[in-house]
């Protein structure tokens, strides 16, 4: 996803639960995952190139780190760990064909109706994510050369599969699924915290 949409998704999903400062810390960590140094060799941060096992494991690690940091009173670190997790779960919908598999089962459904965790789609053997075919893929990131290189990249490339911005097919479904999933991730984390810890993390008194 482009940074503006990671920001919007995170705001919509979490702004009722978190103070503006806490939310900003989460968003900063989320956006930090797209730093240039994390674009190569960090496929699991973005669910690129079918890095499903590593991606799911990374989400779990971030969640556990957030719990540990909260229990040690390291609230800023806990928010950063949760922020990193939100980036990866959001990219899942932007970089895989999950939305296509879900829409196959619900052809009439609106974007807002998408279930982000439908088991039959998550375990569908056809589930895959975009591969990064460097160096040609790099040119697909530039608006000036995107159209030029697209015909030369395979159908399973990131360039063909991504739903990173509204110009891409299914973007609204990816956006909606990512928003719902971000909310669920907070619920999942909150369940493992005491109400005092939740208040510390959200910056909102209980
Ligand atoms: Zn990313």
mmCIF file of N, CA, C and O in Angstrom, residues 7 14 24 37 55 65-66 80 84 89 106 109 125 146 183 193 199:
data_model
loop_
_atom_site.group_PDB
_atom_site.id
_atom_site.type_symbol
_atom_site.label_atom_id
_atom_site.label_comp_id
_atom_site.label_asym_id
_atom_site.label_seq_id
_atom_site.Cartn_x
_atom_site.Cartn_y
_atom_site.Cartn_z
ATOM 1 N N UNK A 7 -1.821 5.020 6.268
ATOM 2 C CA UNK A 7 -2.202 6.007 7.275
ATOM 3 C C UNK A 7 -3.725 6.044 7.450
ATOM 4 O O UNK A 7 -4.236 5.945 8.567
ATOM 5 N N UNK A 14 -8.434 2.571 14.087
ATOM 6 C CA UNK A 14 -8.023 2.679 15.490
ATOM 7 C C UNK A 14 -8.310 4.014 16.173
ATOM 8 O O UNK A 14 -8.079 4.152 17.377
ATOM 9 N N UNK A 24 -0.467 8.268 16.415
ATOM 10 C CA UNK A 24 0.622 8.766 15.563
ATOM 11 C C UNK A 24 1.867 7.892 15.714
ATOM 12 O O UNK A 24 2.571 7.635 14.740
ATOM 13 N N UNK A 37 15.451 0.563 3.045
ATOM 14 C CA UNK A 37 16.251 -0.581 3.497
ATOM 15 C C UNK A 37 15.396 -1.818 3.786
ATOM 16 O O UNK A 37 15.913 -2.921 3.928
ATOM 17 N N UNK A 55 5.697 -14.210 6.960
ATOM 18 C CA UNK A 55 4.823 -13.062 7.227
ATOM 19 C C UNK A 55 3.953 -13.298 8.459
ATOM 20 O O UNK A 55 3.874 -12.447 9.348
ATOM 21 N N UNK A 65 6.011 -9.283 21.121
ATOM 22 C CA UNK A 65 6.903 -8.193 21.554
ATOM 23 C C UNK A 65 6.102 -7.045 22.162
ATOM 24 O O UNK A 65 6.536 -6.420 23.135
ATOM 25 N N UNK A 66 4.943 -6.760 21.570
ATOM 26 C CA UNK A 66 4.091 -5.674 22.085
ATOM 27 C C UNK A 66 3.596 -6.017 23.487
ATOM 28 O O UNK A 66 3.565 -5.146 24.378
ATOM 29 N N UNK A 80 5.120 0.777 18.817
ATOM 30 C CA UNK A 80 5.889 0.575 17.582
ATOM 31 C C UNK A 80 5.743 -0.858 17.082
ATOM 32 O O UNK A 80 5.571 -1.093 15.887
ATOM 33 N N UNK A 84 4.138 -1.907 13.525
ATOM 34 C CA UNK A 84 4.800 -2.728 12.497
ATOM 35 C C UNK A 84 3.881 -3.868 12.063
ATOM 36 O O UNK A 84 3.787 -4.194 10.885
ATOM 37 N N UNK A 89 -0.157 -6.775 8.163
ATOM 38 C CA UNK A 89 -1.515 -7.296 7.912
ATOM 39 C C UNK A 89 -2.214 -6.497 6.807
ATOM 40 O O UNK A 89 -2.962 -7.058 6.006
ATOM 41 N N UNK A 106 -18.357 -14.290 -3.320
ATOM 42 C CA UNK A 106 -19.360 -13.248 -3.041
ATOM 43 C C UNK A 106 -19.354 -12.222 -4.168
ATOM 44 O O UNK A 106 -18.977 -11.060 -3.945
ATOM 45 N N UNK A 109 -21.059 -8.769 -3.538
ATOM 46 C CA UNK A 109 -20.806 -8.052 -2.277
ATOM 47 C C UNK A 109 -20.069 -6.737 -2.488
ATOM 48 O O UNK A 109 -19.230 -6.608 -3.381
ATOM 49 N N UNK A 125 -5.480 -23.226 -1.985
ATOM 50 C CA UNK A 125 -4.151 -23.484 -2.583
ATOM 51 C C UNK A 125 -3.777 -22.463 -3.670
ATOM 52 O O UNK A 125 -2.602 -22.339 -4.019
ATOM 53 N N UNK A 146 5.807 3.017 -15.595
ATOM 54 C CA UNK A 146 4.941 1.910 -15.194
ATOM 55 C C UNK A 146 4.283 1.207 -16.388
ATOM 56 O O UNK A 146 4.397 -0.014 -16.552
ATOM 57 N N UNK A 183 -8.515 -3.597 12.878
ATOM 58 C CA UNK A 183 -9.383 -3.570 14.069
ATOM 59 C C UNK A 183 -9.311 -4.888 14.829
ATOM 60 O O UNK A 183 -9.198 -4.918 16.048
ATOM 61 N N UNK A 193 -4.143 -8.227 27.269
ATOM 62 C CA UNK A 193 -3.657 -7.192 28.183
ATOM 63 C C UNK A 193 -4.685 -6.928 29.278
ATOM 64 O O UNK A 193 -5.884 -7.124 29.059
ATOM 65 N N UNK A 199 -5.106 0.756 28.764
ATOM 66 C CA UNK A 199 -5.175 2.213 28.927
ATOM 67 C C UNK A 199 -3.813 2.846 28.663
ATOM 68 O O UNK A 199 -3.699 3.909 28.040
#
